[in-house]
XYZ file of C-alpha atoms in Angstrom:
694
model
C 112.271 141.903 122.294
C 111.275 142.815 125.870
C 112.237 141.261 129.156
C 112.300 137.523 129.674
C 108.947 136.061 130.773
C 108.578 134.786 134.268
C 108.465 131.041 134.856
C 105.201 129.316 133.924
C 102.739 128.787 136.704
C 103.362 125.351 138.231
C 100.355 123.341 139.415
C 100.576 120.516 141.928
C 101.796 117.767 139.626
C 99.779 114.876 140.974
C 96.444 116.649 141.439
C 93.888 115.396 138.959
C 95.692 112.162 138.078
C 93.763 108.943 138.561
C 95.426 106.110 140.549
C 96.897 104.405 137.473
C 98.165 107.659 135.954
C 99.688 108.587 139.318
C 101.399 105.180 139.541
C 102.966 105.714 136.120
C 103.988 109.297 136.886
C 105.644 108.447 140.197
C 107.279 105.138 139.249
C 110.994 105.135 140.125
C 113.669 105.671 137.508
C 114.250 102.604 135.415
C 112.184 100.668 132.883
C 108.488 101.578 132.892
C 105.871 100.290 130.440
C 102.563 102.153 130.218
C 99.886 100.217 128.317
C 97.547 103.077 127.476
C 94.210 102.575 125.750
C 92.672 105.210 123.502
C 91.488 108.282 125.396
C 93.110 107.294 128.691
C 95.354 110.352 129.023
C 98.710 108.929 127.956
C 100.242 112.281 126.963
C 99.133 113.800 130.262
C 100.610 110.823 132.094
C 104.033 110.814 130.462
C 104.498 114.589 130.608
C 103.625 114.482 134.312
C 106.108 111.636 134.729
C 108.869 113.710 133.123
C 107.969 116.712 135.288
C 107.848 114.534 138.428
C 111.297 113.056 137.752
C 112.717 116.546 137.201
C 110.996 118.137 140.209
C 112.051 115.228 142.439
C 115.695 115.705 141.465
C 116.045 112.309 139.760
C 117.152 113.902 136.488
C 117.781 117.385 135.085
C 115.297 118.636 132.516
C 117.947 118.923 129.793
C 118.894 115.269 130.332
C 115.471 114.039 129.183
C 114.787 113.036 125.575
C 111.196 112.193 124.700
C 110.515 110.908 121.179
C 107.297 110.377 119.298
C 106.229 109.825 115.710
C 104.698 113.086 114.508
C 105.829 116.680 114.739
C 102.382 117.591 115.996
C 102.590 115.139 118.899
C 106.084 116.383 119.768
C 104.858 119.977 119.696
C 101.923 119.116 121.952
C 104.307 117.402 124.375
C 106.595 120.460 124.472
C 103.628 122.736 125.132
C 102.501 120.604 128.070
C 106.007 120.297 129.491
C 106.404 124.055 129.384
C 103.110 124.468 131.237
C 104.399 122.020 133.874
C 107.553 124.058 134.359
C 110.076 121.860 132.511
C 110.680 123.599 129.163
C 114.243 122.251 129.079
C 113.154 118.666 128.376
C 113.557 117.694 124.735
C 110.478 116.368 122.889
C 111.086 115.534 119.236
C 110.288 113.032 116.541
C 112.827 110.255 115.973
C 113.941 111.935 112.753
C 114.203 115.440 114.240
C 116.244 114.127 117.169
C 118.537 112.175 114.852
C 119.006 115.159 112.521
C 120.032 117.377 115.445
C 122.505 114.811 116.722
C 123.924 114.039 113.302
C 124.574 117.700 112.548
C 126.409 118.041 115.851
C 128.584 114.938 115.454
C 129.087 115.113 111.663
C 132.471 116.920 111.691
C 133.945 114.262 113.979
C 132.342 111.264 112.290
C 132.566 112.220 108.597
C 134.748 115.296 108.478
C 133.661 116.993 105.240
C 130.730 119.325 104.678
C 127.375 118.090 105.884
C 125.240 116.376 103.283
C 121.903 117.922 102.380
C 118.534 116.264 102.849
C 116.817 114.887 99.754
C 114.056 117.066 98.388
C 111.764 115.115 96.117
C 112.796 111.485 96.598
C 110.680 110.397 93.617
C 113.031 112.189 91.235
C 115.961 110.029 92.388
C 113.796 106.892 92.457
C 112.745 107.700 88.885
C 116.374 107.919 87.772
C 117.149 104.620 89.499
C 114.088 102.920 88.008
C 115.026 104.075 84.515
C 118.570 102.717 84.867
C 117.256 99.425 86.276
C 114.676 98.993 83.521
C 111.708 99.284 85.891
C 108.466 101.150 85.296
C 108.602 104.930 85.713
C 104.890 105.760 85.907
C 104.074 107.955 88.964
C 102.168 105.210 90.772
C 104.987 102.692 90.182
C 107.579 105.172 91.471
C 105.520 105.794 94.606
C 105.324 102.050 95.229
C 109.061 101.628 94.617
C 109.831 104.489 97.020
C 107.569 102.845 99.586
C 109.399 99.535 99.253
C 112.777 101.252 99.675
C 111.500 103.045 102.783
C 110.115 99.789 104.200
C 113.403 97.978 103.523
C 115.527 100.653 105.197
C 113.148 100.902 108.167
C 113.337 97.098 108.468
C 117.164 97.079 108.232
C 117.062 95.139 104.956
C 119.750 96.014 102.403
C 119.488 95.660 98.603
C 121.350 92.337 98.544
C 119.023 90.762 101.104
C 115.813 92.313 99.813
C 114.755 89.567 97.319
C 115.020 86.765 99.881
C 113.277 88.758 102.624
C 110.505 89.929 100.294
C 109.911 86.332 99.184
C 109.892 85.032 102.774
C 107.383 87.688 103.858
C 105.358 87.295 100.644
C 105.396 91.028 100.013
C 103.350 92.367 97.124
C 106.016 94.214 95.169
C 105.513 96.705 92.307
C 108.153 94.874 90.242
C 109.892 91.546 90.728
C 111.863 91.458 93.993
C 115.102 91.278 92.019
C 114.137 94.368 89.998
C 113.102 96.251 93.155
C 116.473 95.366 94.706
C 118.277 96.763 91.660
C 116.254 100.001 91.846
C 117.042 100.183 95.586
C 120.767 99.603 94.978
C 120.882 102.200 92.181
C 118.918 104.735 94.212
C 121.425 104.474 97.053
C 124.337 104.971 94.655
C 122.783 108.016 92.987
C 121.954 109.535 96.378
C 125.364 108.868 97.915
C 127.233 110.115 94.840
C 125.308 113.369 95.146
C 126.104 113.510 98.877
C 122.462 113.525 99.878
C 120.596 111.967 102.801
C 117.005 110.763 102.934
C 115.022 110.616 106.168
C 115.892 107.001 106.862
C 119.586 107.878 106.480
C 119.242 110.248 109.439
C 118.473 107.277 111.658
C 120.977 104.949 110.001
C 123.907 107.382 110.185
C 123.142 108.497 113.733
C 122.964 104.867 114.829
C 126.272 104.121 113.112
C 127.909 107.160 114.752
C 126.915 105.923 118.207
C 127.723 102.263 117.549
C 131.081 102.801 115.849
C 132.527 105.834 117.651
C 132.981 105.346 121.367
C 133.741 109.005 122.108
C 130.545 110.089 120.347
C 128.474 107.550 122.289
C 130.052 108.590 125.590
C 129.345 112.279 124.996
C 125.768 111.615 123.978
C 125.055 109.334 126.936
C 126.533 111.885 129.329
C 124.153 114.445 127.860
C 120.940 112.375 127.921
C 120.135 110.123 130.869
C 116.358 109.525 130.635
C 114.336 108.438 127.594
C 110.608 108.377 126.918
C 109.067 106.801 123.800
C 105.474 107.563 122.872
C 103.434 105.299 120.543
C 105.914 102.492 121.185
C 103.759 100.033 119.247
C 104.759 101.874 116.063
C 108.558 101.575 116.307
C 110.374 100.086 113.326
C 113.485 97.893 113.627
C 115.604 100.867 112.547
C 114.086 103.184 115.164
C 114.514 100.515 117.807
C 118.166 100.059 116.913
C 118.689 103.820 117.275
C 116.932 103.726 120.653
C 119.251 100.910 121.762
C 122.241 102.982 120.645
C 120.953 105.909 122.697
C 120.468 103.733 125.763
C 123.684 101.755 125.696
C 123.688 99.480 128.740
C 121.251 101.688 130.687
C 117.580 101.033 131.383
C 116.159 104.477 132.220
C 113.400 104.087 129.662
C 109.661 104.777 129.775
C 107.563 103.463 126.884
C 103.900 104.133 126.207
C 101.759 102.317 123.688
C 98.667 100.369 122.722
C 99.008 97.277 120.538
C 95.331 97.692 119.595
C 96.379 100.791 117.646
C 99.139 99.195 115.564
C 98.253 100.418 112.063
C 101.600 101.013 110.354
C 102.859 97.482 109.707
C 103.137 98.354 106.008
C 105.944 100.753 106.959
C 107.811 98.213 109.073
C 106.238 99.034 112.456
C 105.749 96.205 114.928
C 104.170 95.992 118.393
C 106.618 93.233 119.357
C 108.982 95.501 121.372
C 105.987 96.731 123.384
C 104.577 93.254 123.956
C 108.009 91.858 124.872
C 109.145 94.782 127.033
C 108.929 92.847 130.296
C 110.870 89.980 128.763
C 113.716 92.379 128.021
C 113.332 94.201 131.353
C 111.940 91.684 133.885
C 112.051 94.275 136.668
C 110.007 96.818 134.675
C 107.038 98.591 136.253
C 103.921 97.958 134.129
C 100.886 100.227 134.382
C 97.628 99.736 132.478
C 95.526 102.795 131.632
C 91.957 101.754 130.769
C 89.812 104.642 132.031
C 88.589 106.407 128.896
C 88.098 110.138 129.502
C 87.566 110.990 125.842
C 84.427 109.212 124.708
C 80.923 108.604 126.015
C 80.187 105.124 127.404
C 78.187 104.412 124.230
C 81.189 105.080 121.989
C 83.457 103.153 124.372
C 81.121 100.150 124.303
C 81.182 100.088 120.510
C 84.983 100.396 120.476
C 85.316 97.457 122.870
C 83.065 95.362 120.613
C 85.145 96.249 117.546
C 88.465 95.234 119.064
C 86.959 92.390 121.095
C 86.143 90.610 117.824
C 89.813 90.636 116.773
C 91.505 87.276 116.293
C 94.826 86.250 117.826
C 95.136 89.155 120.254
C 98.265 88.787 122.409
C 97.845 89.181 126.160
C 99.565 92.550 126.256
C 97.010 94.052 123.885
C 93.885 93.106 125.816
C 92.981 96.488 127.207
C 89.261 97.000 127.832
C 88.261 100.634 127.979
C 85.988 101.843 130.778
C 84.053 104.997 129.915
C 84.291 107.822 132.459
C 82.067 110.416 130.819
C 78.300 110.836 131.279
C 75.995 108.921 128.943
C 75.586 110.216 125.412
C 73.683 109.373 122.259
C 74.132 105.883 120.807
C 76.231 105.618 117.626
C 74.155 106.021 114.477
C 74.292 103.626 111.517
C 73.082 104.408 108.005
C 73.032 102.673 104.631
C 72.637 104.514 101.309
C 72.114 103.617 97.675
C 75.243 105.431 96.465
C 78.189 107.524 97.648
C 76.783 110.925 96.654
C 73.604 110.251 98.628
C 75.732 109.184 101.605
C 77.841 112.353 101.349
C 74.773 114.591 101.100
C 73.312 112.963 104.220
C 76.579 113.516 106.086
C 76.584 117.190 105.046
C 73.010 117.593 106.330
C 73.930 116.032 109.668
C 77.030 118.252 109.899
C 74.787 121.297 109.372
C 72.529 120.086 112.205
C 75.538 119.809 114.520
C 76.769 123.279 113.563
C 73.308 124.733 114.192
C 73.306 123.000 117.587
C 76.502 124.811 118.553
C 79.232 122.256 117.722
C 82.297 123.997 116.243
C 83.287 123.015 112.715
C 86.799 122.218 113.975
C 85.216 119.660 116.338
C 83.757 117.635 113.440
C 85.627 115.121 111.266
C 84.750 112.940 108.285
C 87.102 109.948 108.191
C 87.596 107.480 105.347
C 89.920 104.625 104.433
C 91.592 106.104 101.340
C 92.154 109.694 100.262
C 90.275 109.173 96.998
C 87.042 109.066 99.026
C 87.497 112.717 100.008
C 86.260 114.287 96.774
C 82.573 113.486 97.125
C 82.552 114.918 100.674
C 84.392 118.055 99.590
C 81.670 118.584 96.993
C 78.809 117.887 99.412
C 80.190 120.249 102.072
C 80.847 122.950 99.466
C 77.270 122.732 98.217
C 76.079 123.043 101.828
C 78.362 126.106 102.353
C 80.243 124.344 105.162
C 83.970 125.162 105.573
C 86.318 122.187 105.586
C 90.015 121.330 105.734
C 91.622 118.356 104.032
C 94.222 116.967 106.417
C 97.382 116.374 104.428
C 96.617 119.291 102.094
C 98.400 122.667 102.155
C 100.315 123.116 105.394
C 99.109 125.891 107.680
C 102.438 127.707 107.921
C 102.876 127.591 104.119
C 99.679 129.560 103.500
C 100.211 133.021 102.027
C 98.247 134.896 104.687
C 100.080 133.091 107.497
C 103.476 133.902 106.008
C 102.410 137.554 105.676
C 101.191 137.572 109.276
C 104.453 136.132 110.600
C 106.478 138.710 108.652
C 104.361 141.520 110.120
C 104.717 140.098 113.624
C 108.520 139.862 113.261
C 108.637 143.533 112.292
C 106.399 144.475 115.201
C 108.458 142.431 117.654
C 111.506 144.666 117.115
C 109.863 147.747 118.639
C 106.691 146.486 120.291
C 105.810 148.540 123.395
C 105.150 146.844 126.688
C 101.580 145.790 127.227
C 99.186 142.866 126.949
C 100.142 140.450 124.181
C 96.756 139.719 122.617
C 95.693 143.311 121.784
C 99.089 143.908 120.163
C 98.762 140.772 118.043
C 95.241 141.799 116.994
C 96.494 145.234 115.897
C 99.284 143.712 113.813
C 97.014 141.149 112.170
C 94.419 143.815 111.366
C 96.994 145.145 108.939
C 97.019 141.870 106.981
C 93.286 141.283 106.836
C 91.865 140.384 110.260
C 88.542 142.174 110.714
C 86.192 142.296 113.684
C 83.564 140.280 111.822
C 84.246 137.308 109.510
C 83.600 137.519 105.748
C 80.562 135.692 104.376
C 82.455 132.627 103.176
C 84.705 131.162 100.527
C 88.446 131.826 100.309
C 88.158 135.120 102.219
C 86.611 133.284 105.183
C 89.376 130.670 105.085
C 92.026 133.424 105.275
C 90.182 135.131 108.131
C 89.901 131.845 110.049
C 93.664 131.278 109.707
C 94.435 134.740 111.128
C 91.951 134.241 113.957
C 93.722 130.958 114.815
C 96.914 132.989 115.371
C 95.058 135.284 117.784
C 93.770 132.260 119.699
C 97.331 130.933 119.884
C 98.450 134.263 121.352
C 95.670 133.982 123.931
C 96.924 130.502 124.847
C 100.505 131.752 125.278
C 99.391 134.740 127.363
C 97.417 132.414 129.618
C 100.406 130.105 130.117
C 103.421 132.436 130.368
C 103.282 135.632 132.428
C 104.641 138.693 130.648
C 104.764 137.095 127.209
C 105.646 139.613 124.465
C 105.222 139.749 120.702
C 108.823 138.580 120.434
C 108.079 135.521 122.530
C 104.983 134.886 120.409
C 107.051 135.033 117.216
C 109.457 132.509 118.736
C 106.530 130.217 119.551
C 105.231 130.473 115.973
C 108.647 129.728 114.498
C 109.008 126.654 116.707
C 105.567 125.473 115.644
C 106.323 126.119 111.984
C 109.549 124.095 112.217
C 107.642 121.257 113.887
C 104.561 121.608 111.636
C 102.405 121.986 114.752
C 99.602 124.285 113.506
C 96.906 125.888 115.642
C 93.279 124.850 115.306
C 91.475 126.401 112.324
C 87.697 126.397 112.008
C 86.498 123.918 109.417
C 85.284 120.336 109.229
C 88.269 117.980 108.984
C 88.392 115.520 106.083
C 91.051 112.888 106.711
C 92.047 109.302 106.139
C 91.904 106.959 109.109
C 95.697 106.773 109.159
C 95.972 110.575 109.250
C 93.443 110.732 112.112
C 95.673 108.759 114.479
C 96.389 110.763 117.621
C 93.533 113.234 117.044
C 90.013 113.514 118.440
C 86.799 115.389 117.700
C 83.419 115.981 119.305
C 81.685 114.400 116.295
C 83.125 111.796 113.931
C 81.628 110.440 110.706
C 83.122 107.104 109.630
C 82.064 106.812 106.005
C 82.398 104.359 103.138
C 82.337 101.336 105.455
C 81.937 98.741 102.718
C 83.812 95.495 102.198
C 86.600 96.118 99.710
C 87.200 99.555 101.189
C 87.370 98.601 104.875
C 88.948 96.117 104.964
C 90.754 97.314 101.861
C 90.543 95.013 98.858
C 94.178 93.890 98.845
C 93.985 92.791 102.507
C 91.372 90.168 101.676
C 92.603 86.619 102.066
C 95.334 87.635 104.524
C 94.089 87.300 108.098
C 96.992 89.352 109.480
C 96.260 92.214 107.087
C 92.535 92.060 107.805
C 93.192 92.315 111.540
C 95.261 95.442 110.945
C 92.290 96.862 109.029
C 90.114 96.075 112.058
C 92.536 97.992 114.278
C 92.322 100.900 111.838
C 88.533 100.846 112.232
C 89.006 100.786 116.012
C 91.241 103.856 115.784
C 88.491 105.629 113.837
C 85.794 104.776 116.378
C 87.916 105.948 119.297
C 88.447 109.406 117.743
C 84.856 110.407 118.664
C 84.037 112.069 121.971
C 80.250 112.504 121.767
C 78.709 111.862 118.332
C 79.585 108.863 116.149
C 78.057 108.200 112.727
C 78.866 105.049 110.721
C 77.660 104.755 107.131
C 78.177 102.953 103.849
C 76.821 102.953 100.297
C 75.704 100.007 98.178
C 76.869 101.547 94.884
C 79.507 104.050 93.891
C 77.664 106.267 91.421
C 74.055 107.386 91.277
C 71.964 104.719 89.591
C 74.766 102.167 89.795
C 74.217 98.538 90.677
C 73.832 98.074 94.425
C 76.374 95.274 94.705
C 78.426 96.355 97.693
C 78.089 94.915 101.188
C 78.642 96.724 104.429
C 81.978 96.052 106.084
C 82.282 92.706 107.829
C 83.528 94.681 110.852
C 79.995 96.009 111.323
C 78.456 92.555 111.809
C 77.264 92.341 115.380
C 77.492 96.120 115.849
C 74.395 97.292 113.985
C 71.379 96.971 116.327
C 69.104 94.085 115.344
C 66.079 96.357 114.952
C 67.937 98.732 112.615
C 66.814 98.692 108.936
C 70.434 98.147 107.872
C 70.756 95.035 110.055
C 69.270 92.830 107.342
C 71.458 90.081 105.915
C 73.819 91.522 103.267
C 73.305 90.218 99.746
C 75.369 87.131 99.118
C 75.165 85.717 102.646
C 72.779 82.798 103.339
C 69.414 83.978 104.677
C 69.568 81.753 107.752
C 72.820 83.202 109.008
C 71.679 86.525 110.421
C 74.946 88.426 110.677
C 77.084 85.267 110.753
C 78.356 83.595 107.581
C 77.891 79.816 107.518
C 79.466 76.974 105.607
C 77.556 75.947 102.468
C 78.607 72.333 103.138
C 77.969 71.749 106.857
C 76.148 74.998 107.816
C 78.689 75.626 110.593
C 79.733 79.216 111.422
C 82.573 80.687 109.378
C 85.128 82.804 111.263
C 88.352 83.064 109.274
C 88.554 85.509 106.371
C 89.467 82.811 103.866
C 86.598 80.583 105.071
C 84.090 83.403 104.597
C 85.439 84.096 101.128
C 85.317 80.423 100.081
C 81.929 79.928 101.718
C 83.015 76.762 103.517
C 84.940 75.570 106.562
C 88.608 74.790 106.111
C 87.851 71.213 107.204
C 85.025 70.670 104.689
C 85.911 69.104 101.347
C 86.848 71.445 98.552
C 85.293 71.272 95.106
C 88.047 73.403 93.623
C 88.330 73.278 89.841
C 92.113 73.182 89.430
C 91.981 73.782 85.664
C 89.739 76.794 86.150
C 92.057 78.156 88.840
C 95.016 77.926 86.460
C 93.031 79.704 83.710
C 92.061 82.433 86.148
C 95.656 82.880 87.250
C 96.844 83.121 83.649
C 94.147 85.701 82.915
C 95.129 87.688 86.015
C 98.805 87.753 85.016
C 97.896 89.156 81.601
C 95.543 91.820 82.994
C 98.022 92.869 85.695
C 100.729 93.249 83.058
C 98.435 95.352 80.870
C 97.427 97.573 83.784
C 100.992 97.703 85.150
C 99.841 96.814 88.648
C 100.674 93.964 91.052
C 98.556 90.858 90.444
C 96.726 91.143 93.770
C 95.272 94.500 92.669
C 93.267 92.631 90.029
C 92.173 89.804 92.366
C 93.814 88.151 95.375
C 94.704 84.451 95.354
C 91.876 83.816 97.810
C 89.339 85.466 95.496
C 90.508 83.355 92.555
C 90.171 80.217 94.701
C 86.621 81.210 95.651
C 85.725 81.733 91.994
C 87.254 78.371 91.064
C 85.229 76.660 93.801
C 81.892 78.389 93.318
C 82.061 78.766 89.497
C 79.659 81.738 89.254
C 77.581 81.960 86.093
C 76.195 85.499 86.326
C 76.838 88.887 87.919
C 74.727 88.128 90.987
C 76.664 84.966 91.772
C 79.959 86.718 91.136
C 79.340 89.610 93.546
C 78.196 87.186 96.231
C 81.899 86.316 96.599
C 83.595 88.469 99.236
C 86.092 90.831 97.642
C 84.144 91.383 94.411
C 82.220 94.638 94.581
C 80.793 97.039 92.036
C 84.143 98.347 90.829
C 85.629 94.882 90.289
C 82.427 93.718 88.644
C 82.437 96.628 86.217
C 86.096 96.253 85.293
C 86.552 92.497 85.235
C 83.163 90.804 85.634
C 82.499 89.913 81.998
C 86.050 88.621 81.526
C 85.949 86.443 84.644
C 82.607 84.920 83.683
C 84.014 84.196 80.227
C 86.984 82.390 81.795
C 84.599 80.379 83.980
C 82.572 79.395 80.898
C 85.774 78.390 79.126
C 85.397 80.978 76.375
C 87.732 83.776 75.378
C 87.435 86.632 77.887
C 87.394 89.216 75.112
């Protein structure tokens, strides 16, 4: 395996940090809260803080536990800590940290053989649903699994679930009582089989620390300093585990941005971040607002997006200040249909590639994964390589597994010498050529092998004397953490999957009402504001080029009944062709909706949907509303979907107030686009007329 590498080169820790980053890095031990806006260097700041505490003798490297939410982020943190000379500090996800601790303490806490992790949760959920008399269709099982995960993350047991779900008005795939029975049965099946799911890792580790004093004492002797990244995304369960780790200590650094809270559906809440100084009145608070990622033009747009949010708490009011040179203004575009939009995006991607932008520095981001297909087709037709984030994992690819096997064999008897040439020779045996193939699957395989070479170059540049054996160890660590290297190809990803990433050029596509904000958020101001934050996350992924587009119809030749996203109002330049008033809004309003009764501006989501101020008199037809609700119940039952998927309560109220008589009037109501019109339009109009809908 060769001799051990020498210690990584150690730069002066504080060089290159701005005043706020330096203040966070050098804050004394104890509670520290870093409010870090997008692109402000939060990972750099917290890794330098860990290194500073270690170098200053405040804590040993192996006494630090840093936790984050994705394996990729944890892997990035470990890489940076190693480069700063503190490879002994632990950086893991909550679940990986809990799994490691649980395996260690299991013999003392439980005593018998360790339980295995669940593989394929849906199989167990399906068994539970069948026994409980619930639906077993794939989409129903996914929703049931999601509700169980939310309940466990929120520390809600099966017995309490119905009351909590009713209080929070959750949209459940079955009745709350039926969901609770599925949840209860799932837990029994799982426990009888001596299996653990991912939430159990946190629950059991928390219980071990809370209920076994000797276990807690040993753990707290081992770890003295804690760092939590993306603190706005912690769930009640994760926070309880963090409290169990801490005990009565306060050596805690948290980093987060309430403007990027986008996982409320999974139980996440920014409340611990916003209330940190209430819990720790003596905490040091540092605000990072200098944006080093994006051009001032992108930063300005991002500030406008989040500045329009309603009900922003004081702790979330970060205003980014761009630090990069000026760049091109964001581009807006409107198209007749989705295929035309996708073709235009592909053409613009080709222009960027021809101008020298790497394919891996370009991303197409959308609200839901179903939007990916049309862009996959457009990029394929343009002969542009792409990667679907969330698709096949890098380390599961056949050529990568072959490469790692060859490297392991080579590591056993590799001669001394520079790492990169040796890696190139090994990979030549599994298909790496000097020149790339023309395209297609062969080019994808070549790009994956080249990414391994680039990773070897990175290791050689960081660690003196690195060998093939050390490189294999690095790859195995990355594979375990699912921290892949960069592969050439345009990234296609949902906005949720894009969190924590950045690209030179970003295309935000499909920005139509009903998609962003998503249809089922309509009528719920809290949900709509989370959709706005999701849009903000998308905007702040771009460094240089930002493209925002939407289509008025889904298919070619379809009715152009969609409207651009309400989040774009006030963003599209007034002289832009797409800045015209969207269909369905009064002509005199410009980009502001106004009340049809008093002509005052409408701000709240429900007001915009109803077309009137909350204080103006309603002309709601109560009988019609009841008929609409009865129709919705029947259609939801037939489709086996929650009622809100057909239409939200707010949409039904708007219909009952405005009593549309034709398609044009119907689609003028926010929340009714081309898809809803095609599926339900004729039936709704029949209900309004008082005739049978079929």
